[in-house]
């Protein structure tokens, strides 16, 4: 049955049934400033849960983990089995890459009945539309793994972690929610840490908390990007912070 | 094609037109009109035109062209009206003292300014630029005598890459509301010391399906916090509980005004709401619509949290489509202006026509017939001919000129805020100026 399907659809591997990356090649970079034409929910209440999580029958369940710039989906897939009761979503700007992740999740769901029903992906610009997808304080975890460094100073404002955008991430995260960032570019690592350090609504996790959190290890190992960095013996820079209550006036 | 906000030579000329704006002193002491770069003020209390003093004017000659490019936002300070702010495409924010009409401060902005707001205690002036950043200026730092120039605002928040169309403080100034072209309304906590930023987002009011063009507040004794009203290019006016972002009511004003029929053209059947003006208690909300000669009057019931249409006040004799509305809180006049800068095909560099509606006040509205809002003739408006002479620049305007202005206004108001979608072929042509391609040149 698998073979028949992959004869019809050459983008799926004959042996694993999973999509082949070479049919989903895309540049590493995408312009976050251009308004691409993808549908965006007018408000979080309009987000179609049933099309993303068809087997989840509980209507009041909401997405709690968001992987911003999820790439080929490595982190989501690792998290899916680690937190099987939690709904998660990946957000990705590149069309082809989003399609790849969709196919990958579908294939995993088919090949592992009952599993991977809690993850999904959506093509969107998370720098503009986070409030459209998530209500205030909805998220427990947000992930920013190996984001585009935008090296030129004039492009720094396109960075996905910035003092302004942290306002919106703080809005979407519940108090106590955690934001995870990692990069292999030292300057970007310092930038992200500095933005988080200066923001009044975030505080750093202490070393003990980092050691106790099973998710932290996944940051550098779960994604293709992370594995590539490890293969090349590169160093990574992470900043993990907690959303705190605002200062009382 | 680095940035969608950069002006392109190919860009539609209509987006360069600046609609005329009007603002009224809260205690009805004066009224101001901005057309293009021209700022015109009339002192209603003394019944005379105002000559603006500018601290930049070294030789003492008064000049009304104090802005060097189109003014995009004007406003009086809320409670006592001692401050007036004007800002626009010349990237300057000018703060005026309304007692002397001297410019007491000029703040420099990095980008063109699209909206301004003043906190109710007059301590802070906020302005927003076309890249979506909102800045704050501390007015206490301004000394009254020597107008300081080259002050800079401090950025406090940003809508990522989106033009901010409207900026408002909540009635108690605990919140600052920013609305953008990408259908969003953001409600942020305005801290006692805002110079470190307004990082805490209270809520988002999401529901509009087109650009949000204008905001207004209504509040009552039982509801001091107030409710928010917004107008949009989606042809609706919506009522919000802004503390939680809940949509309370939607009024499809485009449909109500009779634009149900489609002629096949998308733009025709959904006229954009271009401006709102509400009496403080919400008993009357005036709505200016893109193609409507006249205004719509809505009523907001604060306790029931509903919005409903009262009536349409249409102007049959003149094609008068208001581009901006204003009213003071005490008197019962609604001031309206229709105008554009750089009118094509006419000798006039700019055009402004002012009209006034009376009866714009709280009244026990039982039926439509009893409501007494009516359009005033020129001779009956406060200030009469003098005010028209000053604000319009001229007493009478030819009908043909008025008609062509109305036509220009109709399309311009919408095009200003709808992002152009270029067909695929044209996108390649527009990219020709890019210098980041590694390929060989064509």
XYZ file of C-alpha atoms in Angstrom, chain B residues 1-433:
433
model
C 11.866 45.480 -3.158
C 13.462 45.629 0.227
C 10.593 47.323 1.896
C 6.992 47.685 0.848
C 6.763 51.139 2.373
C 9.369 52.813 0.196
C 7.900 55.086 -2.427
C 8.378 53.866 -5.959
C 8.385 55.990 -9.074
C 5.723 53.724 -10.472
C 3.503 54.238 -7.478
C 0.034 55.591 -7.950
C -0.079 59.371 -7.677
C -3.201 59.139 -5.606
C -1.287 57.976 -2.591
C 0.558 61.290 -2.505
C -2.636 63.172 -1.862
C -3.092 64.269 1.704
C -6.706 64.537 2.888
C -7.678 67.701 4.723
C -7.916 67.398 8.500
C -9.900 69.308 11.075
C -9.610 69.543 14.841
C -11.643 71.502 17.355
C -10.507 72.858 20.698
C -12.232 70.927 23.548
C -13.799 74.117 24.868
C -14.537 75.387 21.372
C -12.025 78.199 21.645
C -10.574 77.591 18.219
C -10.712 75.323 15.233
C -7.822 74.165 13.052
C -7.696 72.827 9.505
C -4.695 71.242 7.841
C -4.530 70.949 4.053
C -1.301 69.678 2.598
C 1.455 71.500 4.401
C -0.784 74.399 5.313
C -2.052 74.787 8.864
C -4.906 77.252 9.338
C -6.342 78.198 12.710
C -9.332 80.339 13.592
C -9.958 81.741 17.055
C -13.675 81.231 17.671
C -13.713 83.046 20.989
C -12.437 86.257 19.519
C -13.794 85.695 16.058
C -10.558 86.214 14.182
C -7.975 84.325 12.228
C -4.815 83.213 13.995
C -1.335 83.873 12.693
C 0.934 81.115 13.787
C 4.228 82.014 15.367
C 7.056 79.663 14.763
C 10.233 79.751 16.815
C 12.096 78.849 13.627
C 11.010 82.174 12.172
C 13.987 84.321 12.920
C 12.985 87.423 11.047
C 9.653 87.621 12.793
C 7.628 87.335 9.626
C 4.674 85.136 10.261
C 4.196 82.243 7.933
C 1.484 79.686 7.858
C 3.561 77.191 5.935
C 5.360 75.951 8.979
C 5.381 72.381 7.813
C 7.336 71.650 4.684
C 5.291 68.726 3.528
C 1.813 67.310 3.950
C 0.433 67.314 7.463
C -0.968 63.911 8.329
C -2.215 64.376 11.874
C -3.400 67.225 14.061
C -4.811 67.203 17.526
C -5.688 69.295 20.556
C -4.707 68.171 24.059
C -7.681 66.450 25.633
C -8.878 68.128 28.799
C -7.921 71.744 28.704
C -6.685 72.082 25.134
C -3.579 74.008 26.057
C -1.510 71.975 23.656
C -1.891 71.410 19.937
C 0.176 68.974 17.888
C 0.720 68.799 14.135
C 2.876 66.288 12.271
C 3.314 64.726 8.871
C 5.407 63.908 5.869
C 8.133 66.414 6.676
C 9.066 64.122 9.584
C 8.459 66.860 12.109
C 6.146 66.855 15.096
C 5.317 70.399 16.140
C 3.898 71.101 19.561
C 2.058 74.398 19.952
C 0.814 76.347 22.948
C -2.778 77.221 22.106
C -2.761 80.373 24.217
C -0.117 82.083 22.147
C -0.040 79.842 19.071
C 3.697 79.704 19.209
C 5.422 76.471 18.353
C 7.080 75.534 21.613
C 8.790 72.415 20.394
C 9.689 70.638 17.190
C 10.440 66.949 17.458
C 12.315 65.230 14.679
C 11.133 61.828 13.528
C 13.142 59.349 11.498
C 10.245 58.504 9.270
C 7.108 60.214 8.087
C 4.582 60.589 10.875
C 1.143 59.082 10.472
C -0.632 59.650 13.799
C -0.391 61.686 17.019
C -1.978 61.578 20.463
C -1.749 63.564 23.673
C -2.228 62.059 27.132
C -5.186 63.509 29.014
C -2.983 65.263 31.547
C -0.998 66.801 28.729
C 2.257 65.375 30.068
C 3.077 63.232 27.100
C 2.769 63.519 23.356
C 2.956 60.330 21.336
C 3.447 59.988 17.634
C 3.629 57.069 15.254
C 5.546 56.700 12.042
C 4.897 54.821 8.843
C 7.105 51.943 9.914
C 4.894 51.168 12.856
C 6.955 52.599 15.712
C 5.268 54.720 18.382
C 7.356 57.346 20.169
C 6.769 59.413 23.297
C 7.829 62.957 24.092
C 7.806 64.325 27.611
C 6.162 67.754 27.421
C 7.497 68.750 30.820
C 10.911 68.851 29.283
C 9.799 71.665 27.034
C 10.277 75.171 28.326
C 7.518 77.516 27.276
C 9.590 80.405 25.996
C 12.264 79.293 23.618
C 10.864 76.664 21.363
C 13.291 73.792 21.401
C 14.065 72.117 18.166
C 15.627 68.829 17.271
C 14.191 66.957 20.181
C 13.737 63.278 19.627
C 10.987 60.974 20.690
C 11.681 57.797 22.626
C 10.307 54.630 21.014
C 7.881 52.794 23.255
C 6.298 50.135 21.091
C 6.007 48.922 17.524
C 3.619 47.218 15.146
C 5.948 45.173 13.012
C 6.195 46.739 9.585
C 2.743 48.200 9.534
C 1.582 51.764 9.044
C -0.078 53.032 12.210
C -3.238 54.814 11.183
C -4.539 56.013 14.507
C -3.260 56.584 18.017
C -5.452 57.246 21.059
C -5.125 57.403 24.801
C -7.885 55.803 26.860
C -9.947 58.389 28.817
C -7.847 57.895 31.965
C -4.647 57.579 29.907
C -3.825 54.276 31.527
C -3.753 52.705 28.091
C -2.520 53.716 24.694
C -4.299 52.293 21.684
C -2.594 51.928 18.321
C -4.396 50.810 15.174
C -2.697 49.742 11.976
C -3.166 49.034 8.336
C -2.995 45.293 8.932
C -6.413 45.182 10.586
C -5.072 45.198 14.146
C -5.779 47.294 17.206
C -3.266 46.959 19.999
C -4.055 48.094 23.540
C -0.918 48.653 25.605
C -0.505 49.689 29.209
C 0.842 53.234 29.318
C 3.128 53.286 32.370
C 3.482 56.241 34.723
C 6.994 56.509 33.389
C 6.626 55.665 29.717
C 10.173 56.602 28.787
C 11.227 52.983 29.268
C 8.665 51.706 26.840
C 5.121 50.408 26.877
C 5.903 46.719 26.924
C 2.837 45.260 28.518
C 0.133 44.527 26.003
C -3.294 44.591 27.611
C -5.146 43.149 24.648
C -5.593 43.034 20.928
C -8.934 44.005 19.432
C -9.128 41.731 16.416
C -12.088 41.470 14.124
C -11.734 43.986 11.353
C -11.046 42.511 7.945
C -9.450 45.596 6.463
C -7.252 48.463 7.580
C -8.390 50.234 10.734
C -8.705 53.926 9.939
C -9.953 55.669 13.057
C -10.593 55.276 16.773
C -12.813 57.029 19.289
C -13.721 56.573 22.941
C -17.029 56.761 24.701
C -17.511 56.680 28.428
C -20.152 57.453 30.988
C -20.437 58.045 34.704
C -21.238 54.403 35.297
C -18.467 53.287 32.966
C -15.532 55.586 33.580
C -13.106 53.218 31.890
C -14.984 53.635 28.652
C -15.444 51.633 25.516
C -13.552 51.834 22.241
C -15.082 52.456 18.837
C -13.182 51.790 15.627
C -13.811 52.417 11.936
C -12.269 50.436 9.129
C -11.848 49.912 5.422
C -14.089 46.871 5.818
C -17.001 49.293 5.988
C -17.871 48.559 9.597
C -17.777 50.444 12.857
C -17.105 48.219 15.851
C -17.512 48.558 19.585
C -14.926 46.974 21.894
C -14.241 46.355 25.525
C -10.610 47.220 25.108
C -9.469 45.916 28.479
C -9.939 42.373 27.239
C -10.194 42.825 23.481
C -13.774 41.632 23.303
C -15.832 42.648 20.292
C -19.156 43.893 21.646
C -20.996 45.001 18.539
C -20.501 45.545 14.828
C -22.321 48.064 12.707
C -22.123 47.449 8.961
C -22.328 51.092 8.010
C -21.547 50.532 4.350
C -24.575 48.338 3.939
C -26.726 50.658 5.982
C -25.810 53.583 3.788
C -27.242 51.690 0.870
C -24.181 50.303 -0.815
C -25.472 46.760 -0.929
C -25.442 46.401 -4.702
C -22.232 45.343 -6.324
C -21.396 46.799 -9.686
C -18.746 44.218 -10.179
C -16.025 46.470 -8.803
C -14.714 45.427 -5.395
C -14.067 48.941 -4.258
C -17.557 50.213 -4.875
C -19.524 48.008 -2.569
C -17.449 48.423 0.539
C -16.858 52.087 1.199
C -14.214 52.628 3.822
C -14.942 54.432 7.056
C -12.654 57.438 6.921
C -13.262 59.162 10.219
C -15.203 58.933 13.459
C -16.245 61.542 15.958
C -18.180 60.702 19.091
C -19.758 62.743 21.826
C -18.032 61.738 25.043
C -20.983 59.766 26.347
C -21.502 57.960 23.089
C -24.990 59.270 22.551
C -23.934 60.261 19.065
C -21.204 58.876 16.850
C -20.617 60.612 13.542
C -19.162 58.427 10.801
C -17.603 59.668 7.577
C -17.745 57.153 4.758
C -15.567 57.051 1.684
C -18.212 57.813 -0.933
C -21.024 59.253 1.130
C -21.798 62.938 0.690
C -22.765 63.629 4.263
C -22.341 61.611 7.401
C -23.935 58.743 9.210
C -25.018 59.174 12.796
C -24.823 56.186 15.095
C -25.793 55.860 18.696
C -23.842 53.924 21.281
C -25.627 52.541 24.323
C -22.835 52.118 26.833
C -24.710 50.054 29.381
C -26.177 47.713 26.792
C -22.866 47.769 24.904
C -24.459 48.169 21.510
C -24.077 50.332 18.457
C -26.935 51.212 16.201
C -27.620 53.419 13.230
C -29.630 56.562 13.909
C -29.785 58.202 10.546
C -27.911 59.341 7.510
C -27.459 63.072 7.113
C -26.903 63.445 3.432
C -25.885 66.585 1.671
C -27.664 66.817 -1.613
C -26.737 70.187 -3.002
C -22.969 69.959 -2.774
C -20.810 66.891 -3.295
C -19.401 67.151 0.210
C -17.601 64.019 1.345
C -15.914 64.725 4.665
C -12.310 63.681 4.958
C -12.114 64.587 8.618
C -14.452 65.297 11.550
C -13.973 67.167 14.779
C -15.912 68.472 17.732
C -15.302 70.103 21.075
C -16.828 68.469 24.104
C -18.934 71.356 25.310
C -20.682 72.801 22.318
C -23.055 70.945 20.106
C -21.322 71.474 16.784
C -19.742 68.854 14.579
C -17.185 70.364 12.256
C -16.419 68.644 8.996
C -13.909 69.299 6.278
C -13.528 67.887 2.816
C -10.312 68.535 1.068
C -7.175 67.305 -0.587
C -3.769 68.694 -1.268
C -2.329 68.839 -4.772
C -5.551 68.549 -6.681
C -4.816 67.370 -10.185
C -6.117 69.271 -13.150
C -6.889 72.398 -11.204
C -5.187 75.700 -10.543
C -5.790 75.318 -6.859
C -2.850 73.801 -5.063
C -5.180 72.519 -2.419
C -8.814 72.564 -1.557
C -10.756 72.561 1.668
C -14.456 72.967 2.238
C -15.755 73.286 5.777
C -19.265 72.568 6.946
C -20.861 72.387 10.354
C -23.577 70.209 11.780
C -25.511 71.476 14.774
C -27.399 69.468 17.335
C -24.457 67.144 17.856
C -25.057 66.550 21.520
C -26.649 64.328 24.074
C -30.365 64.219 23.747
C -33.103 61.859 24.684
C -33.443 60.103 21.410
C -36.707 58.323 21.118
C -37.308 58.337 17.409
C -35.394 59.418 14.375
C -37.743 62.300 13.634
C -37.160 63.953 16.957
C -33.455 64.104 16.513
C -32.475 67.566 15.604
C -29.032 67.299 14.052
C -28.984 69.461 10.982
C -26.519 70.912 8.572
C -25.912 74.613 8.971
C -25.813 77.118 6.170
C -22.589 78.999 5.779
C -24.021 82.112 7.296
C -25.102 80.319 10.466
C -21.905 78.626 11.472
C -19.848 79.928 14.377
C -17.529 82.583 13.028
C -19.496 82.849 9.773
C -17.663 84.092 6.709
C -14.462 84.863 8.543
C -13.954 81.313 9.646
C -14.601 79.992 6.163
C -12.286 82.569 4.642
C -9.505 81.479 6.952
C -10.006 77.742 7.017
C -10.929 77.267 3.399
C -8.529 79.836 2.110
C -11.352 81.242 0.074
C -14.996 82.007 0.700
C -16.646 80.286 -2.204
C -15.598 77.302 -4.212
C -16.828 76.519 -7.686
C -19.018 73.518 -7.984
C -16.862 71.851 -10.649
C -13.809 72.191 -8.480
C -15.719 70.752 -5.563
C -16.890 67.845 -7.684
C -13.443 66.979 -8.928
C -12.177 67.201 -5.373
C -14.923 64.841 -4.266
C -13.896 62.371 -6.954
C -10.246 62.577 -5.952
C -11.176 62.092 -2.316
C -13.286 59.032 -3.051
C -10.488 56.977 -4.505
C -7.613 58.472 -2.563
C -9.007 57.707 0.863
C -9.083 54.038 0.135
C -5.867 53.771 -1.844
C -3.929 55.412 0.925
C -4.263 52.373 3.078
C -4.863 49.384 0.864
C -1.616 47.682 0.058
C -1.151 47.355 -3.654
C -0.936 43.819 -4.924
C 1.116 43.718 -8.065
C 0.625 40.971 -10.659
C 3.531 38.548 -11.037
C 4.863 40.136 -14.235
C 5.020 43.513 -12.631
C 6.832 42.183 -9.586
C 9.817 41.210 -11.714
C 9.873 44.670 -13.219
C 9.725 46.261 -9.794
C 12.650 44.190 -8.597
C 14.916 45.617 -11.264
C 16.354 48.129 -8.820
